[in-house]
């Protein structure tokens, strides 16, 4: 079991900061953090960077679409789609969707997983048995089909997709946090706190939570990648939010508009690369955390 | 309560200014415009985006609501009071070669409650007209009535007609003799007649076609889908067929004779046999018509409902007696209903009559008909193989007809170019890509045909402001149809203002289309003339009309 | 303690899980808004005909009654009738399942063969420049959307180069006497190649990384050091001692991977027009064919749950470090 205990000497807030210390020492993680910084910047500054509204249909006075332009034509860096929309602007705005989807899903996964893990691990007994059977059920649900069904049958919106993901993905986090809590609970200082009569809430918040935060972050950073990939698949299958320009939506659009037959590599390669870049950045960071948390693997 | 009113007096002065303008002219609520997702219907989606953009320029607040077909059908068809505007389409089918189905079913007030007139159009003058054309058997007199009906629709604009799409098909001209391809009026080269006449010139003797829709059933008593119909058409004979010219011609019938307005005698062709070797008799024909209206085949029932009785005369004559005269009987019934073997279906139907299920749930392992092709094999989600019936009176030139189920346009085009397909029968992609591919390839010929079907935007006439013809005309005029043709349909469509396609040359009212004026300015002046306020800014009703449907 | 007991407990627990999943499935599909049959009721139907259809699918009964009918039918292997095809769902699913399984297993076998070898090799080459370049590349393959990879392979190897067919499992109109003959035919294999490679490229990362880190673990252990001291050649040490011991956990992960792969199939089958369960699920969902979507979903869930159980048991029985208590 990983040993991540932070000594209960400094104040709570300081401990939290200590706990989530970003793994900048690791070259992988550093690369990931730099990609993330760029990605977050792009997402926030999207309106300033993107030359066009990503959904605006550009057409000329004589009712011709400004469609299927090649990179560089008429000032479109990556050309335009078959519907006459600027590809580069879509890539830039796609960062915003990816950021929203990735981070909210990751937050929800980490949050639900941590709470479940904490409750199950700390209280044990029936609570534990119940929550762990719930996790078993979540493990038994095929993830992508579940998200497809929920996305398809509810109003098409990014949030429904995110919620569907969170409803299943907390399972891994929950289990790992639980076993971490189990091992923490038997530590001396937790025992000591209990003996002096600290309340359960206080023990959980002061002594246990800070020690499981890095694990939550590890699973959160993996979930970012999963969420972005899943949203892309859902959009690709046509169950996505039609109003949100995401990279998955772009790929679906390209595929449906026959970018492959047109050999329009400038259209379907960039969104794929953007996804790979951001998702692998998440993986790199999670490896950094792993090295921090499980030093024996760090090589 | 009183003190509150006094206290609020000061505020009321300011509010009354606002209230005065509001009470004089009520703002039109946000209009919900329904469409299907881009992935499923790229052209429709695109057209709706453009229309919304143009309507907003008039000062209308429009919210585009994207939903899959099943939800849209539910919202529009089953909740007729509750929607505002929706994109919609009518598909081109051979039996729609007669204008009756469209001009009657879509607009007659009797179908407003739960039939095809889901927009709730009610016009007694129009009702009388389409009832009359229905029973007018003389083509010229009927033509006048059909043209007049189109003029009324133009004046009323119950729908915003967009386009008649042009369907693009392609085939490999090194495999088949291009002269043997038959372009059926309003249907295109993907026609029954092509599958019979298509002549292989080399070693490849199979016709390999594609469909992006899955085949749901191969069942002569179930109208399960457009693609499925290609197969039932080939496997089953019918008494009549809609010919390449769009007019019905005798098929399994040798000859026919209208004895009076409601009686027609049909003589069955000699020597017809089912694929299992048994002969086709008049009993089979009588059985087939009885089966459609016998309660086990609800989808076919409307096509046989005008038949009062079917009687046998001698060895090979069947006499149909109709309830009312019908100008379209040959097309909509005799060319529609499949001849099925009594010895196969009688026990099946007897068994089904004791159960909840009907004939639509029954799938034969090997469907038996008497048609030009025989059923061989069905691999779900992959392909269906038919082979030529050499004994048929119009035996096909090809050896097999193979339908490949290819879910996306991208793969279909790739397969056509590699020879995995040799006749592209379903192409939902960008026709320009197809043309470019054909040019690059050299072996492919692309043929496009104006469809009988059409795309339109339906207004809910039950709900203001759409009950006002002027308002409808303004919205309809707001968008130049060239924009829709060029931008949404990539030039593969013709502008429309009539539900009768130019493909049905005889019935189509050309003036109605060429005389339609459109453009943002035209729309704005129509609105101003009709008393609407806030044109170009935030549209309001004419004086005295209240918004009753706002949330 | 009997070794059978944990097996029984796990199996029982998973039966409960299966029941829970089945219930969730039922609720998920029945509580969705809209008339489930709307897309299939022809507008020309009379009210009577519509009601007959609703009766036929049992939708007129109260929800709890529908639930018990559904459970009862499931116990008999009965998945109901498809709204769309009006034929038994179970029949259709059983026809499509083999196509999905062959795609899943062939791609995983390729992925695991490659991943295990490459993982061992990377462990052997640790701290080399090659490793430094290879690791991020492997992570990147796991960050790729599978359908995108499929699109790229399709564009290059089918549309541009014309080396492989664009979709389906076989050429038009070809027939084989048995599934075995089909699956071993050159025709089938050429159709299988691109979708299989797409899935394999995505899945090789897991066995590769696992193998590498297990190898590194194992190689630190005493018996490897002993072997080194005994003067065995380094490659012999790695192969004879390292790989053998590192392999076990990797093989355990195979079972879990089957479950995951089955889900990835959903998208890849759509890209390659592969007539499998995943594509059927997507089609059924898009067409609101609830019984069919439900059946396909359930089939996938059963495989996932079974594979979880197998992985669990393998782990419990094969790894001595886990106690049976």
PDB file of N, CA and C in Angstrom, chain B residues 385-434:
ATOM      1  N   UNK B 385     -28.423 -11.042 -50.057  1.00  0.00           N
ATOM      2  CA  UNK B 385     -28.129 -11.524 -51.400  1.00  0.00           C
ATOM      3  C   UNK B 385     -29.409 -12.054 -52.044  1.00  0.00           C
ATOM      4  N   UNK B 386     -29.692 -11.552 -53.251  1.00  0.00           N
ATOM      5  CA  UNK B 386     -30.795 -12.082 -54.050  1.00  0.00           C
ATOM      6  C   UNK B 386     -30.190 -12.650 -55.329  1.00  0.00           C
ATOM      7  N   UNK B 387     -30.850 -13.666 -55.911  1.00  0.00           N
ATOM      8  CA  UNK B 387     -30.337 -14.125 -57.205  1.00  0.00           C
ATOM      9  C   UNK B 387     -31.438 -14.034 -58.252  1.00  0.00           C
ATOM     10  N   UNK B 388     -30.998 -13.902 -59.515  1.00  0.00           N
ATOM     11  CA  UNK B 388     -31.948 -13.696 -60.601  1.00  0.00           C
ATOM     12  C   UNK B 388     -32.883 -14.889 -60.727  1.00  0.00           C
ATOM     13  N   UNK B 389     -34.155 -14.598 -60.985  1.00  0.00           N
ATOM     14  CA  UNK B 389     -35.149 -15.640 -61.233  1.00  0.00           C
ATOM     15  C   UNK B 389     -35.242 -15.815 -62.748  1.00  0.00           C
ATOM     16  N   UNK B 390     -34.529 -16.825 -63.260  1.00  0.00           N
ATOM     17  CA  UNK B 390     -34.412 -16.991 -64.712  1.00  0.00           C
ATOM     18  C   UNK B 390     -35.758 -17.305 -65.357  1.00  0.00           C
ATOM     19  N   UNK B 391     -36.712 -17.818 -64.548  1.00  0.00           N
ATOM     20  CA  UNK B 391     -38.016 -18.185 -65.106  1.00  0.00           C
ATOM     21  C   UNK B 391     -38.990 -17.013 -65.187  1.00  0.00           C
ATOM     22  N   UNK B 392     -38.576 -15.861 -64.695  1.00  0.00           N
ATOM     23  CA  UNK B 392     -39.505 -14.731 -64.652  1.00  0.00           C
ATOM     24  C   UNK B 392     -39.781 -14.195 -66.053  1.00  0.00           C
ATOM     25  N   UNK B 393     -40.989 -13.641 -66.246  1.00  0.00           N
ATOM     26  CA  UNK B 393     -41.320 -13.128 -67.581  1.00  0.00           C
ATOM     27  C   UNK B 393     -40.470 -11.925 -67.962  1.00  0.00           C
ATOM     28  N   UNK B 394     -39.816 -11.341 -66.999  1.00  0.00           N
ATOM     29  CA  UNK B 394     -38.896 -10.236 -67.302  1.00  0.00           C
ATOM     30  C   UNK B 394     -37.609 -10.493 -66.526  1.00  0.00           C
ATOM     31  N   UNK B 395     -36.933 -11.596 -66.867  1.00  0.00           N
ATOM     32  CA  UNK B 395     -35.783 -12.046 -66.093  1.00  0.00           C
ATOM     33  C   UNK B 395     -34.654 -11.022 -66.155  1.00  0.00           C
ATOM     34  N   UNK B 396     -34.006 -10.769 -65.004  1.00  0.00           N
ATOM     35  CA  UNK B 396     -32.911  -9.789 -64.961  1.00  0.00           C
ATOM     36  C   UNK B 396     -31.708 -10.251 -65.778  1.00  0.00           C
ATOM     37  N   UNK B 397     -30.922  -9.275 -66.209  1.00  0.00           N
ATOM     38  CA  UNK B 397     -29.719  -9.584 -66.983  1.00  0.00           C
ATOM     39  C   UNK B 397     -28.550  -9.946 -66.063  1.00  0.00           C
ATOM     40  N   UNK B 398     -28.578  -9.408 -64.854  1.00  0.00           N
ATOM     41  CA  UNK B 398     -27.487  -9.697 -63.916  1.00  0.00           C
ATOM     42  C   UNK B 398     -27.738 -11.039 -63.241  1.00  0.00           C
ATOM     43  N   UNK B 399     -26.711 -11.582 -62.575  1.00  0.00           N
ATOM     44  CA  UNK B 399     -26.884 -12.861 -61.891  1.00  0.00           C
ATOM     45  C   UNK B 399     -27.401 -12.707 -60.470  1.00  0.00           C
ATOM     46  N   UNK B 400     -26.821 -11.730 -59.761  1.00  0.00           N
ATOM     47  CA  UNK B 400     -27.256 -11.541 -58.375  1.00  0.00           C
ATOM     48  C   UNK B 400     -27.423 -10.057 -58.074  1.00  0.00           C
ATOM     49  N   UNK B 401     -28.214  -9.794 -57.069  1.00  0.00           N
ATOM     50  CA  UNK B 401     -28.389  -8.442 -56.566  1.00  0.00           C
ATOM     51  C   UNK B 401     -27.963  -8.491 -55.110  1.00  0.00           C
ATOM     52  N   UNK B 402     -26.864  -7.805 -54.788  1.00  0.00           N
ATOM     53  CA  UNK B 402     -26.328  -7.877 -53.435  1.00  0.00           C
ATOM     54  C   UNK B 402     -26.401  -6.505 -52.793  1.00  0.00           C
ATOM     55  N   UNK B 403     -27.089  -6.437 -51.689  1.00  0.00           N
ATOM     56  CA  UNK B 403     -27.229  -5.171 -50.963  1.00  0.00           C
ATOM     57  C   UNK B 403     -26.276  -5.179 -49.787  1.00  0.00           C
ATOM     58  N   UNK B 404     -25.316  -4.268 -49.807  1.00  0.00           N
ATOM     59  CA  UNK B 404     -24.364  -4.163 -48.701  1.00  0.00           C
ATOM     60  C   UNK B 404     -24.819  -3.070 -47.754  1.00  0.00           C
ATOM     61  N   UNK B 405     -24.740  -3.357 -46.456  1.00  0.00           N
ATOM     62  CA  UNK B 405     -25.161  -2.363 -45.474  1.00  0.00           C
ATOM     63  C   UNK B 405     -23.933  -1.615 -44.973  1.00  0.00           C
ATOM     64  N   UNK B 406     -23.789  -0.405 -45.458  1.00  0.00           N
ATOM     65  CA  UNK B 406     -22.613   0.400 -45.150  1.00  0.00           C
ATOM     66  C   UNK B 406     -23.085   1.655 -44.437  1.00  0.00           C
ATOM     67  N   UNK B 407     -22.769   1.790 -43.148  1.00  0.00           N
ATOM     68  CA  UNK B 407     -23.416   2.858 -42.379  1.00  0.00           C
ATOM     69  C   UNK B 407     -22.975   4.270 -42.732  1.00  0.00           C
ATOM     70  N   UNK B 408     -21.830   4.453 -43.316  1.00  0.00           N
ATOM     71  CA  UNK B 408     -21.454   5.840 -43.584  1.00  0.00           C
ATOM     72  C   UNK B 408     -21.003   6.075 -45.017  1.00  0.00           C
ATOM     73  N   UNK B 409     -21.190   7.316 -45.437  1.00  0.00           N
ATOM     74  CA  UNK B 409     -20.923   7.713 -46.811  1.00  0.00           C
ATOM     75  C   UNK B 409     -19.445   7.553 -47.159  1.00  0.00           C
ATOM     76  N   UNK B 410     -18.623   7.806 -46.164  1.00  0.00           N
ATOM     77  CA  UNK B 410     -17.182   7.726 -46.385  1.00  0.00           C
ATOM     78  C   UNK B 410     -16.783   6.325 -46.860  1.00  0.00           C
ATOM     79  N   UNK B 411     -17.242   5.333 -46.127  1.00  0.00           N
ATOM     80  CA  UNK B 411     -16.897   3.955 -46.478  1.00  0.00           C
ATOM     81  C   UNK B 411     -17.549   3.555 -47.795  1.00  0.00           C
ATOM     82  N   UNK B 412     -18.777   4.020 -48.016  1.00  0.00           N
ATOM     83  CA  UNK B 412     -19.466   3.647 -49.243  1.00  0.00           C
ATOM     84  C   UNK B 412     -18.689   4.132 -50.466  1.00  0.00           C
ATOM     85  N   UNK B 413     -18.218   5.353 -50.401  1.00  0.00           N
ATOM     86  CA  UNK B 413     -17.474   5.896 -51.534  1.00  0.00           C
ATOM     87  C   UNK B 413     -16.155   5.144 -51.730  1.00  0.00           C
ATOM     88  N   UNK B 414     -15.487   4.854 -50.612  1.00  0.00           N
ATOM     89  CA  UNK B 414     -14.253   4.084 -50.696  1.00  0.00           C
ATOM     90  C   UNK B 414     -14.500   2.733 -51.345  1.00  0.00           C
ATOM     91  N   UNK B 415     -15.610   2.106 -50.988  1.00  0.00           N
ATOM     92  CA  UNK B 415     -15.932   0.786 -51.530  1.00  0.00           C
ATOM     93  C   UNK B 415     -16.267   0.871 -53.018  1.00  0.00           C
ATOM     94  N   UNK B 416     -16.931   1.933 -53.399  1.00  0.00           N
ATOM     95  CA  UNK B 416     -17.270   2.099 -54.813  1.00  0.00           C
ATOM     96  C   UNK B 416     -15.992   2.214 -55.632  1.00  0.00           C
ATOM     97  N   UNK B 417     -15.032   2.953 -55.108  1.00  0.00           N
ATOM     98  CA  UNK B 417     -13.800   3.171 -55.856  1.00  0.00           C
ATOM     99  C   UNK B 417     -12.953   1.917 -55.916  1.00  0.00           C
ATOM    100  N   UNK B 418     -13.043   1.087 -54.881  1.00  0.00           N
ATOM    101  CA  UNK B 418     -12.216  -0.117 -54.888  1.00  0.00           C
ATOM    102  C   UNK B 418     -12.935  -1.289 -55.554  1.00  0.00           C
ATOM    103  N   UNK B 419     -14.164  -1.080 -55.980  1.00  0.00           N
ATOM    104  CA  UNK B 419     -14.893  -2.164 -56.627  1.00  0.00           C
ATOM    105  C   UNK B 419     -15.637  -3.062 -55.664  1.00  0.00           C
ATOM    106  N   UNK B 420     -15.566  -2.756 -54.357  1.00  0.00           N
ATOM    107  CA  UNK B 420     -16.348  -3.537 -53.394  1.00  0.00           C
ATOM    108  C   UNK B 420     -17.841  -3.291 -53.596  1.00  0.00           C
ATOM    109  N   UNK B 421     -18.171  -2.144 -54.190  1.00  0.00           N
ATOM    110  CA  UNK B 421     -19.534  -1.863 -54.637  1.00  0.00           C
ATOM    111  C   UNK B 421     -19.420  -1.533 -56.115  1.00  0.00           C
ATOM    112  N   UNK B 422     -20.466  -1.790 -56.881  1.00  0.00           N
ATOM    113  CA  UNK B 422     -20.406  -1.279 -58.248  1.00  0.00           C
ATOM    114  C   UNK B 422     -21.595  -0.405 -58.620  1.00  0.00           C
ATOM    115  N   UNK B 423     -22.477  -0.198 -57.677  1.00  0.00           N
ATOM    116  CA  UNK B 423     -23.601   0.711 -57.928  1.00  0.00           C
ATOM    117  C   UNK B 423     -23.909   1.409 -56.610  1.00  0.00           C
ATOM    118  N   UNK B 424     -23.643   2.707 -56.560  1.00  0.00           N
ATOM    119  CA  UNK B 424     -23.849   3.460 -55.328  1.00  0.00           C
ATOM    120  C   UNK B 424     -25.301   3.915 -55.283  1.00  0.00           C
ATOM    121  N   UNK B 425     -26.103   3.279 -54.438  1.00  0.00           N
ATOM    122  CA  UNK B 425     -27.534   3.568 -54.430  1.00  0.00           C
ATOM    123  C   UNK B 425     -27.944   4.463 -53.284  1.00  0.00           C
ATOM    124  N   UNK B 426     -27.040   4.686 -52.346  1.00  0.00           N
ATOM    125  CA  UNK B 426     -27.383   5.517 -51.209  1.00  0.00           C
ATOM    126  C   UNK B 426     -26.157   6.332 -50.864  1.00  0.00           C
ATOM    127  N   UNK B 427     -26.240   7.617 -51.087  1.00  0.00           N
ATOM    128  CA  UNK B 427     -25.096   8.460 -50.797  1.00  0.00           C
ATOM    129  C   UNK B 427     -25.573   9.691 -50.059  1.00  0.00           C
ATOM    130  N   UNK B 428     -25.312   9.740 -48.752  1.00  0.00           N
ATOM    131  CA  UNK B 428     -25.772  10.862 -47.942  1.00  0.00           C
ATOM    132  C   UNK B 428     -24.716  11.956 -47.853  1.00  0.00           C
ATOM    133  N   UNK B 429     -23.598  11.743 -48.507  1.00  0.00           N
ATOM    134  CA  UNK B 429     -22.501  12.688 -48.362  1.00  0.00           C
ATOM    135  C   UNK B 429     -22.615  13.863 -49.316  1.00  0.00           C
ATOM    136  N   UNK B 430     -21.525  14.571 -49.455  1.00  0.00           N
ATOM    137  CA  UNK B 430     -21.458  15.749 -50.300  1.00  0.00           C
ATOM    138  C   UNK B 430     -21.331  15.305 -51.769  1.00  0.00           C
ATOM    139  N   UNK B 431     -22.313  15.641 -52.605  1.00  0.00           N
ATOM    140  CA  UNK B 431     -22.278  15.179 -53.992  1.00  0.00           C
ATOM    141  C   UNK B 431     -21.027  15.646 -54.738  1.00  0.00           C
ATOM    142  N   UNK B 432     -20.509  16.798 -54.318  1.00  0.00           N
ATOM    143  CA  UNK B 432     -19.309  17.295 -54.993  1.00  0.00           C
ATOM    144  C   UNK B 432     -18.143  16.320 -54.794  1.00  0.00           C
ATOM    145  N   UNK B 433     -18.066  15.748 -53.632  1.00  0.00           N
ATOM    146  CA  UNK B 433     -17.005  14.767 -53.361  1.00  0.00           C
ATOM    147  C   UNK B 433     -17.171  13.578 -54.300  1.00  0.00           C
ATOM    148  N   UNK B 434     -18.403  13.202 -54.513  1.00  0.00           N
ATOM    149  CA  UNK B 434     -18.686  12.080 -55.406  1.00  0.00           C
ATOM    150  C   UNK B 434     -18.270  12.422 -56.833  1.00  0.00           C
TER     151      UNK B 434
END
